[in-house]
Coordinates of C-alpha atoms and ligand atoms in Angstrom, one line a residue:
X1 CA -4.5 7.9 32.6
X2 CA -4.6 11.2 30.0
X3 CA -8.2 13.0 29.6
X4 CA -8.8 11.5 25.9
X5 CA -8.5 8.1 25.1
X6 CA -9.2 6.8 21.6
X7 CA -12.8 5.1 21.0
X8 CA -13.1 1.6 22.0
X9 CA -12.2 -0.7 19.0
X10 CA -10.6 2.2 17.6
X11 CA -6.6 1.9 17.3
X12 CA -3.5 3.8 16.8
X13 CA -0.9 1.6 14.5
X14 CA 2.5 2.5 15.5
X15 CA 5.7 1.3 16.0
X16 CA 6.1 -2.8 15.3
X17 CA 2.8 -2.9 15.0
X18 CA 2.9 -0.7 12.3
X19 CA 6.0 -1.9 10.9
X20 CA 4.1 -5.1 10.4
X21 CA 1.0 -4.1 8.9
X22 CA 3.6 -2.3 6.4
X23 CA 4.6 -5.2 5.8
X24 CA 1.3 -7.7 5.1
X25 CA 0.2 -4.6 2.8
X26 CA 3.6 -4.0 0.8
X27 CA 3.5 -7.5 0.2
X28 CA 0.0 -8.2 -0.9
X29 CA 0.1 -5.1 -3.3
X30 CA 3.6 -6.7 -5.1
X31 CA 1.6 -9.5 -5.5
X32 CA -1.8 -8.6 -6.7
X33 CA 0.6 -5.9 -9.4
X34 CA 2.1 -9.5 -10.2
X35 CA -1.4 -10.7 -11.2
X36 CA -2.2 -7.7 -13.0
X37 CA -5.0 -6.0 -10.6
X38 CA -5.6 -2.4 -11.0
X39 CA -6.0 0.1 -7.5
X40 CA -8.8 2.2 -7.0
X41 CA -9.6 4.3 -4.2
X42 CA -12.9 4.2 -2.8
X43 CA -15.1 6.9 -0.5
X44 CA -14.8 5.6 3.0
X45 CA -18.8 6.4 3.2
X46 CA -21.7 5.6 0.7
X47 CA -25.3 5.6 1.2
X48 CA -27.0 3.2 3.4
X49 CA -28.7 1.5 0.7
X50 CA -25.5 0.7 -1.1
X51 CA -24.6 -2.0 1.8
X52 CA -28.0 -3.0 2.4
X53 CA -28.8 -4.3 -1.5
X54 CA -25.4 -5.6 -1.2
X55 CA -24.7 -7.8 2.3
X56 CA -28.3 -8.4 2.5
X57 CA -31.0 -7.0 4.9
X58 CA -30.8 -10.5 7.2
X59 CA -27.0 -10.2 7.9
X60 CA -25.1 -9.3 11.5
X61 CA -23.6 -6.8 9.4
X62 CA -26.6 -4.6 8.4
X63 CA -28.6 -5.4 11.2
X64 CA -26.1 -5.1 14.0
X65 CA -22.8 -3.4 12.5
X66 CA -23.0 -0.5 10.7
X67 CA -21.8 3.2 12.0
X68 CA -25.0 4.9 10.2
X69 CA -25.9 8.3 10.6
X70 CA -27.6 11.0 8.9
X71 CA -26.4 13.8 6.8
X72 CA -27.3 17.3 7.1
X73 CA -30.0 16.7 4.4
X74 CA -31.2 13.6 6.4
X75 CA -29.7 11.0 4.0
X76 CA -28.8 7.5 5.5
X77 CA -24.7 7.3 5.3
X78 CA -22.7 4.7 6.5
X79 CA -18.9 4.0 7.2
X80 CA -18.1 1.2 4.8
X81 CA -18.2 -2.1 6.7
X82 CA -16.3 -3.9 3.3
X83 CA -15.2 -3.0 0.0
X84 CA -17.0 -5.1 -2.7
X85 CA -19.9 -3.4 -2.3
X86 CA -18.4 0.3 -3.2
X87 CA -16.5 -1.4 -5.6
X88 CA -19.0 -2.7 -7.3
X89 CA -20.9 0.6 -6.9
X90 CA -17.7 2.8 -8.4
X91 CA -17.5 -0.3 -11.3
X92 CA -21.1 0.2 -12.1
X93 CA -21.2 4.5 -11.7
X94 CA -17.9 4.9 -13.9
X95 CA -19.2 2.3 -16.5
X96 CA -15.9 0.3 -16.2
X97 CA -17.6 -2.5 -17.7
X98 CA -17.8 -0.6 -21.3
X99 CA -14.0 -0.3 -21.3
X100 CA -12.5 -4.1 -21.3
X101 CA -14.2 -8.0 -21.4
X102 CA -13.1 -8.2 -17.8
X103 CA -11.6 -5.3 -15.3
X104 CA -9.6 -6.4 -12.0
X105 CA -9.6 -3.4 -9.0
X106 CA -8.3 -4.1 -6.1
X107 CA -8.3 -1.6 -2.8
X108 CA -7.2 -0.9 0.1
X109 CA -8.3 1.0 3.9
X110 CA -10.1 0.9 6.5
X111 CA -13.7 -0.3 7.2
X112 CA -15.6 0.0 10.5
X113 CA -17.9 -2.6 12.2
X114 CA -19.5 -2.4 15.3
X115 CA -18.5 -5.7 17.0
X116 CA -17.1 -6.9 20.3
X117 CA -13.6 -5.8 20.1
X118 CA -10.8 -8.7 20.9
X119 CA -7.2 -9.3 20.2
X120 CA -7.9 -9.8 15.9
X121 CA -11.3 -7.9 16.1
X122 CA -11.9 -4.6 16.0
X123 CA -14.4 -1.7 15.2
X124 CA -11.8 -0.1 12.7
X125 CA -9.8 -2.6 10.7
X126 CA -8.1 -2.4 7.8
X127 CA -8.7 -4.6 4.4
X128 CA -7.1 -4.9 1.2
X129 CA -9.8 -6.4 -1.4
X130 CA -9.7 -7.2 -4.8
X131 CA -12.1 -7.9 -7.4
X132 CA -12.5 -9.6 -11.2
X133 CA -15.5 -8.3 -13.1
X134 CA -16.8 -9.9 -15.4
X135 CA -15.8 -13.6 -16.4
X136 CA -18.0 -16.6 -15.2
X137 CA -14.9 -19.0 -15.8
X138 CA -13.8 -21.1 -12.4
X139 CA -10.2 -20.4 -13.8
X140 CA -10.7 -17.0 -12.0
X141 CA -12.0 -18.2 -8.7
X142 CA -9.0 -20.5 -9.0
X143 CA -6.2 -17.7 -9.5
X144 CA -7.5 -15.8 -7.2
X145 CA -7.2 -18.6 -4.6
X146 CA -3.7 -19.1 -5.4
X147 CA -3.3 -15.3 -5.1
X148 CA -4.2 -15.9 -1.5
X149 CA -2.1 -19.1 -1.2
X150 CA 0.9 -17.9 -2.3
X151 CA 0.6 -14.6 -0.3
X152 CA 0.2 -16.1 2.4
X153 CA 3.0 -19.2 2.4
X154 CA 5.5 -15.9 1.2
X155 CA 4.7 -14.0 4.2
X156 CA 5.3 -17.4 6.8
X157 CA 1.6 -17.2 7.6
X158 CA 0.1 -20.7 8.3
X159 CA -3.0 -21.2 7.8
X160 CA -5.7 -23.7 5.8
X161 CA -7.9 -23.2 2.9
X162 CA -11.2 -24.3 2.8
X163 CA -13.7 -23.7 -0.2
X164 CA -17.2 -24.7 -0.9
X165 CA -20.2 -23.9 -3.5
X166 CA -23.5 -21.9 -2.3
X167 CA -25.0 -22.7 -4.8
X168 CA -27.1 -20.3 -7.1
X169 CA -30.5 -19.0 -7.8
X170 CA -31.2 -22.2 -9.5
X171 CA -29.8 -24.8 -7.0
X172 CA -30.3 -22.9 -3.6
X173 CA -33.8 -22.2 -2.8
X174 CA -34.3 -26.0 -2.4
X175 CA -31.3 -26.4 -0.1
X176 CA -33.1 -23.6 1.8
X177 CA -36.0 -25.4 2.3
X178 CA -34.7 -28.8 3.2
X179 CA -32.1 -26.9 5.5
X180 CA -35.1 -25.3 7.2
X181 CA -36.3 -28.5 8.0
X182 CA -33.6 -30.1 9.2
X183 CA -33.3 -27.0 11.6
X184 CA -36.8 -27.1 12.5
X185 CA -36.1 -30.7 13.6
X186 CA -33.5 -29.7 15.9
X187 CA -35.0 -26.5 17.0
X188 CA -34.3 -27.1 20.5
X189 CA -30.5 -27.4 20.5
X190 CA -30.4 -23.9 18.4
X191 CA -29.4 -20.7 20.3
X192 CA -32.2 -17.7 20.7
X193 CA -30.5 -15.9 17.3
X194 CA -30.4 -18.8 15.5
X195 CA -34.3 -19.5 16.3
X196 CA -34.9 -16.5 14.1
X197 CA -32.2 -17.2 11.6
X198 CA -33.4 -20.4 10.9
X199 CA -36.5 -18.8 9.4
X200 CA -34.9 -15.4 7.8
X201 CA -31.7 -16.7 7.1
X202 CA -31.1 -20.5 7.7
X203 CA -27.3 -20.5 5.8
X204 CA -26.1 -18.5 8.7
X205 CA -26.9 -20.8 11.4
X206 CA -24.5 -23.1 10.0
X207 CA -21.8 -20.3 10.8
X208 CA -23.2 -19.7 14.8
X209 CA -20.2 -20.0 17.1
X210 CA -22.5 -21.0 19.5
X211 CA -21.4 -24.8 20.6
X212 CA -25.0 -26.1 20.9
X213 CA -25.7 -24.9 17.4
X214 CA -22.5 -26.7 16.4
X215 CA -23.6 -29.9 17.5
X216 CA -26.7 -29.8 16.4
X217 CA -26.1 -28.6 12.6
X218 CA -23.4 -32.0 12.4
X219 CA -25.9 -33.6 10.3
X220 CA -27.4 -30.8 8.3
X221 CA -28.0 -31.6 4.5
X222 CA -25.4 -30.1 2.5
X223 CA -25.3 -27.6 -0.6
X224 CA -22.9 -29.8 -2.5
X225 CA -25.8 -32.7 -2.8
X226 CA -28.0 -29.9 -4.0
X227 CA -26.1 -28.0 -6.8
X228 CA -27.8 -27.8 -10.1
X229 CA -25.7 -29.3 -13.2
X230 CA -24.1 -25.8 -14.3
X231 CA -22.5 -25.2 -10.0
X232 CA -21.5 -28.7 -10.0
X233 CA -19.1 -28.3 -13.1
X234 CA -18.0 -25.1 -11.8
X235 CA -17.3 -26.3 -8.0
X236 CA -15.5 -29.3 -9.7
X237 CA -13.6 -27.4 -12.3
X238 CA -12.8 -25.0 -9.4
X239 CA -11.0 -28.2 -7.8
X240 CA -9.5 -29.5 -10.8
X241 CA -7.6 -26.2 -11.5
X242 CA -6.5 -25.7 -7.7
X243 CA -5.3 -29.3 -8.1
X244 CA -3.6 -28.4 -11.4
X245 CA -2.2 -25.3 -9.6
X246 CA -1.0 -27.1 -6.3
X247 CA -3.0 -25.2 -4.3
X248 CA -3.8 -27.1 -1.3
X249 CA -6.9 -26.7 0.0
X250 CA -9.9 -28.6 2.2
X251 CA -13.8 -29.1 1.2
X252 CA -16.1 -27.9 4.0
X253 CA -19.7 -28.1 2.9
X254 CA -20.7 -26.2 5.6
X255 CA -18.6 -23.3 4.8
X256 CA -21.4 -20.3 4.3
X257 CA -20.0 -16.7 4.6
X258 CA -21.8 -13.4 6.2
X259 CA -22.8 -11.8 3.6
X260 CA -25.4 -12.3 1.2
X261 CA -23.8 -12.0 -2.4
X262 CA -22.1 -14.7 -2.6
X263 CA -23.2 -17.4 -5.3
X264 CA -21.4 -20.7 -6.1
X265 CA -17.7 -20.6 -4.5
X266 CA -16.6 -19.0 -1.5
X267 CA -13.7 -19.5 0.5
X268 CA -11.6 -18.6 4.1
X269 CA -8.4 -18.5 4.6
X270 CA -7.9 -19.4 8.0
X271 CA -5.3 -19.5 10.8
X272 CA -4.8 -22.2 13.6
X273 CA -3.4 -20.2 15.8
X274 CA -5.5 -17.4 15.7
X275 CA -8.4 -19.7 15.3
X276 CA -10.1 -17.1 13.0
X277 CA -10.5 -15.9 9.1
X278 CA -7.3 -14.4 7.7
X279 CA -8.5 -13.9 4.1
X280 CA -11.8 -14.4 2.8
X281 CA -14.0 -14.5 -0.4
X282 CA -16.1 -15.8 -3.2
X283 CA -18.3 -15.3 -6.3
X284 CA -20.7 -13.2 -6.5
X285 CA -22.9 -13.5 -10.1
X286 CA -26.1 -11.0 -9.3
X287 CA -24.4 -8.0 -7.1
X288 CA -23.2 -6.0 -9.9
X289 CA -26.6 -6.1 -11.9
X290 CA -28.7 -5.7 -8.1
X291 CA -26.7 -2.3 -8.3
X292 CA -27.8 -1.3 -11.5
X293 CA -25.4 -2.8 -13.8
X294 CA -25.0 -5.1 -16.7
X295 CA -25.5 -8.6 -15.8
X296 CA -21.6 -9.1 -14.9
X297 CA -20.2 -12.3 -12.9
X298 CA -17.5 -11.0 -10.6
X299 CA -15.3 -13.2 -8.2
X300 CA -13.0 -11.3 -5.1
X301 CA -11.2 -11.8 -1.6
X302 CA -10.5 -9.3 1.6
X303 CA -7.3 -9.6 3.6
X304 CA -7.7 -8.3 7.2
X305 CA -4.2 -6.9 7.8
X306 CA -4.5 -6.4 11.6
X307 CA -5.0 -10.0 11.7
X308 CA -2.4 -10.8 9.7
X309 CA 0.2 -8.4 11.4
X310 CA -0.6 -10.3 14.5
X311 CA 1.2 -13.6 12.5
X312 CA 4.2 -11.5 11.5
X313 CA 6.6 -13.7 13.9
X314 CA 9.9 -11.5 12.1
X315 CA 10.4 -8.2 10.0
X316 CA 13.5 -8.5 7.1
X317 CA 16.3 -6.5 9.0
X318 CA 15.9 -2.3 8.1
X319 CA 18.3 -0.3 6.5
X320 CA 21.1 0.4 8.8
X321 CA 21.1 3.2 10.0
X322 CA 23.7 6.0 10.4
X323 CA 24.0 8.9 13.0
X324 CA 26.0 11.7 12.1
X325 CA 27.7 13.9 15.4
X326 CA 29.3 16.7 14.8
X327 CA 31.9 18.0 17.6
X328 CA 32.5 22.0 17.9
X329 CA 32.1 24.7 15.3
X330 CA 31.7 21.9 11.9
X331 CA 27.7 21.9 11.6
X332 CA 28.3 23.3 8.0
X333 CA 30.5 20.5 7.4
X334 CA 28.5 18.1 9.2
X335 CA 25.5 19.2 7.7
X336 CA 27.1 18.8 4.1
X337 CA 28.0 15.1 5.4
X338 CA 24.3 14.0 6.5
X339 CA 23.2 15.3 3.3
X340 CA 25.8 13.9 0.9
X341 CA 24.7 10.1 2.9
X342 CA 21.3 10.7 2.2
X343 CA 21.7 11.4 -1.2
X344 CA 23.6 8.1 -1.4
X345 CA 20.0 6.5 0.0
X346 CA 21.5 6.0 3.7
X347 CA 19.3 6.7 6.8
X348 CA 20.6 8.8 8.1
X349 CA 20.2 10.6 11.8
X350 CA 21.9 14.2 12.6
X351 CA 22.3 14.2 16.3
X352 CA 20.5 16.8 17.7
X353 CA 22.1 16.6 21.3
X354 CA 25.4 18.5 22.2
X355 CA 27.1 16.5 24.4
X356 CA 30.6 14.5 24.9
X357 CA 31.6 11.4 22.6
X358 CA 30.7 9.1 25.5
X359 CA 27.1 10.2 26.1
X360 CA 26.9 10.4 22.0
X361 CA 27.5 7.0 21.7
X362 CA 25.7 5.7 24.4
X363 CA 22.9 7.8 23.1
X364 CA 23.3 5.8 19.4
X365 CA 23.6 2.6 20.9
X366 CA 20.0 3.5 22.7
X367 CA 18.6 4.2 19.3
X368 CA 20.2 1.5 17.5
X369 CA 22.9 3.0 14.9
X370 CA 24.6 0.7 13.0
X371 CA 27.6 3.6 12.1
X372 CA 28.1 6.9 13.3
X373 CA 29.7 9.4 11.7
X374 CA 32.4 11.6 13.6
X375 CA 32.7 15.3 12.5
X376 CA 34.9 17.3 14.4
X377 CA 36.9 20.4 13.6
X378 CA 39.9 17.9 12.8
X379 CA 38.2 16.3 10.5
X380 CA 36.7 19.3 8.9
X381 CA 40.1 20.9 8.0
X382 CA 41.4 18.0 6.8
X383 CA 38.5 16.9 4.4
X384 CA 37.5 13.4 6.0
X385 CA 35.1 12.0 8.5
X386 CA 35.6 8.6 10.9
X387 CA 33.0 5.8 10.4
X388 CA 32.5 4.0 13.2
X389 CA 30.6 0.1 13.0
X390 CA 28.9 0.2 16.2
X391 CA 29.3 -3.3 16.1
X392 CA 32.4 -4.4 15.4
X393 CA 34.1 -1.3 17.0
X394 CA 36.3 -1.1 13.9
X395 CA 36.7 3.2 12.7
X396 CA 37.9 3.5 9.3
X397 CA 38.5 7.3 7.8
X398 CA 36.7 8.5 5.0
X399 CA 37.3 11.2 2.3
X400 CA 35.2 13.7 2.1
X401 CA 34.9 17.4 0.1
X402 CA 31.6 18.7 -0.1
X403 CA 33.3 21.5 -2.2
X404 CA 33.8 18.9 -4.9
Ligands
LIG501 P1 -15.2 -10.6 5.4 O1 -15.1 -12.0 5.6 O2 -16.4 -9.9 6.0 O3 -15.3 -10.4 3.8 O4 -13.9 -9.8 5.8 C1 -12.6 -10.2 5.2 C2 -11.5 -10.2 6.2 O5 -11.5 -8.9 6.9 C3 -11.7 -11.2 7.4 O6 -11.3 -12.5 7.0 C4 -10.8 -10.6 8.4 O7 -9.5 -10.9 8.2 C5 -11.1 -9.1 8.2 N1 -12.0 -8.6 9.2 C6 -13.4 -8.6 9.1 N2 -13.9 -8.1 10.2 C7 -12.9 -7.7 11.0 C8 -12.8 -7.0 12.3 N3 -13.9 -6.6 13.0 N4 -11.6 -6.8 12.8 C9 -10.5 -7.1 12.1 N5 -10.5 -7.7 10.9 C10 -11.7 -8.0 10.4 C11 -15.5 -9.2 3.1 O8 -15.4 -8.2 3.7 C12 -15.8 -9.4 1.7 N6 -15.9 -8.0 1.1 C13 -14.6 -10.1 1.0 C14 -14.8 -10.2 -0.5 C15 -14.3 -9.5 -1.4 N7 -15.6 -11.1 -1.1 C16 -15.6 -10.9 -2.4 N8 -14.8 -9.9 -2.6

């Protein structure tokens, strides 16, 4: 094993891997351009306190995840562990809200968390976010759910959409309580972190993985019997639209997310086969004016591209590719060849090996050529090379003056 390996949860994309993750990305971006959403590029680091007013204080995320460290003039930093909340910082800072009614950003890049790494998990990761400030309408929770359903039925990604309302500052502080009581009741099927969550943070317990807590939050009282008149019509206008869109998609009242923004919808895309979150989001009505900015309703998702580059069964064929070897003194010629190809928007690969025509082609066969190009002193004097399908074995001669 060499010296220096990379940091645990730490990867290097490369190869099909990479070729994948290319893929989720290039995708995503054509369609969020298709929708109209604007990039920005955010700092990979912002101060401490930017993620802790944001994800909230009780969260895994701030309690357990973060990379924070001090600077050299003893400020708290941290490695971004998402994007909405430096988005929403950068929206607030560059007073994006004076320029238009309502501004879409999306982003892209990686965040760090601290958690167990697993196949799908890992302490570097990679999202691609997007965000709509500043409309309250569920028409925009809507679209941006069919963002996310369509992306992901395009790409061959199966997977199901659920959805539910959290409620609002109105509606939720009741649920809290009677959801605290319900938990209190069942106390002794909850896990040890869920014995303090149910106090600090009861929402999250119904997200434990823990099977006990499971089975014991089946009967829990739900948000959806507690939303206030002005959630209600926006959870069932949310629906109405989705239907009106044919966006499929599957109630779960238990459905809570970990991160403390979020107000009336959130959603998760999420995979079968991978049995975890693919894509996920919601509203989030307060953040922008907790970070010092104009009371602004705002509505988003994150797509975890690792995990969806693990669901990338098949890449669209690449470009064939063409390898051009010369034979004796033509590498002027040949030269003028490779670059004449690539100026036609061919791949194009110069051997690099001197060897015999045998070897060459075994050699292009190894690196999968589709044509190779023979240049030899023949050729050169008489203003033509031979393309050769590696396939088909077929050689046909083509013309060629680079004088011309
Ligand atoms: P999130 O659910 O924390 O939401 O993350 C979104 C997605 O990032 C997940 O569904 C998953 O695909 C991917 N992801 C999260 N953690 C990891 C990890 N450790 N390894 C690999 N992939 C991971 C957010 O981050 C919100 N900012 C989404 C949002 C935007 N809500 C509103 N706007």
């Amino acid at each position: 094993m060499p010296e220096f390996q990379s940091v645990r949860g730490f990867h290097d994309l490369l190869g099909e891997d990479l070729r994948k993750f290319r893929h989720v990305s290039q995708h995503l971006r054509e369609k969020l351009k298709l929708y109209n959403f604007e990039e920005v590029v955010l700092p990979v680091v912002e101060y401490l306190e930017v993620f802790q007013r944001s994800i909230g204080e009780v969260t895994d995320i701030v309690q357990k995840e973060m990379f924070a460290f001090k600077d050299q003039k003893g400020r708290w930093l941290a490695l971004r562990p998402e994007g909405t909340a430096g988005a929403v910082r950068a929206y607030v800072q560059n007073r994006l809200y004076a320029l238009k009614p309502h501004v879409k950003l999306f982003y892209e890049g990686p965040m760090f968390r601290h958690e167990r790494p697993q196949a799908g998990r890992y302490r570097q990761f990679h999202q691609i976010g997007a965000e709509v400030f500043g409309s309250i309408d569920p028409l925009v929770d809507a679209e941006i759910i069919q963002l996310v359903y369509e992306f992901l039925s395009e790409l061959g990604v199966p997977s199901v959409i659920e959805i539910n309302s959290i409620g609002c500052r109105v509606c939720r502080p009741a649920y809290r309580v009677a959801l605290k009581e319900y938990l209190e009741g069942v106390s002794e099927h909850l896990c040890q972190v869920c014995l303090d969550r149910k106090d600090r943070n009861p929402l999250r317990v119904l997200d434990c993985k823990v099977p006990t807590c499971k089975e014991a939050v089946r009967g829990a009282p739900k948000m959806v019997d507690f939303l206030c008149q002005d959630c209600t019509e926006h959870y069932a206008k949310l629906k109405e639209y989705l239907q009106l869109l044919s966006v499929p998609y599957r109630e779960n009242p238990y459905l809570v997310r970990g991160l403390d923004y979020y107000t009336k919808t959130v959603f998760e895309a999420v995979s079968p086969e991978l049995d975890m979150t693919l894509v996920a989001g919601g509203r989030y009505d307060y953040l922008v004016e907790e970070l010092g900015g104009p009371p602004t309703p705002a509505v988003g998702f994150a797509a975890g591209l690792e995990r969806l580059s693990l669901l990338v069964k098949e890449l669209p064929r690449e470009e064939p590719l063409y390898m051009v070897l010369p034979f004796g003194d033509v590498m002027d010629y040949a030269l003028a060849v490779v670059k004449s190809l690539r100026s036609e928007g061919k791949r194009v690969e110069l051997s690099y090996k001197r060897a015999g025509l045998k070897k060459q082609l075994e050699l292009a066969n190894r690196l999968g050529v589709s044509y190779v190009v023979l240049v030899g002193e023949e050729e050169k004097a008489g203003g033509f090379y031979l393309l050769k399908d590696m396939e088909t074995g077929q050689q046909v001669r083509v013309e060629f003056n680079p004088a011309l």
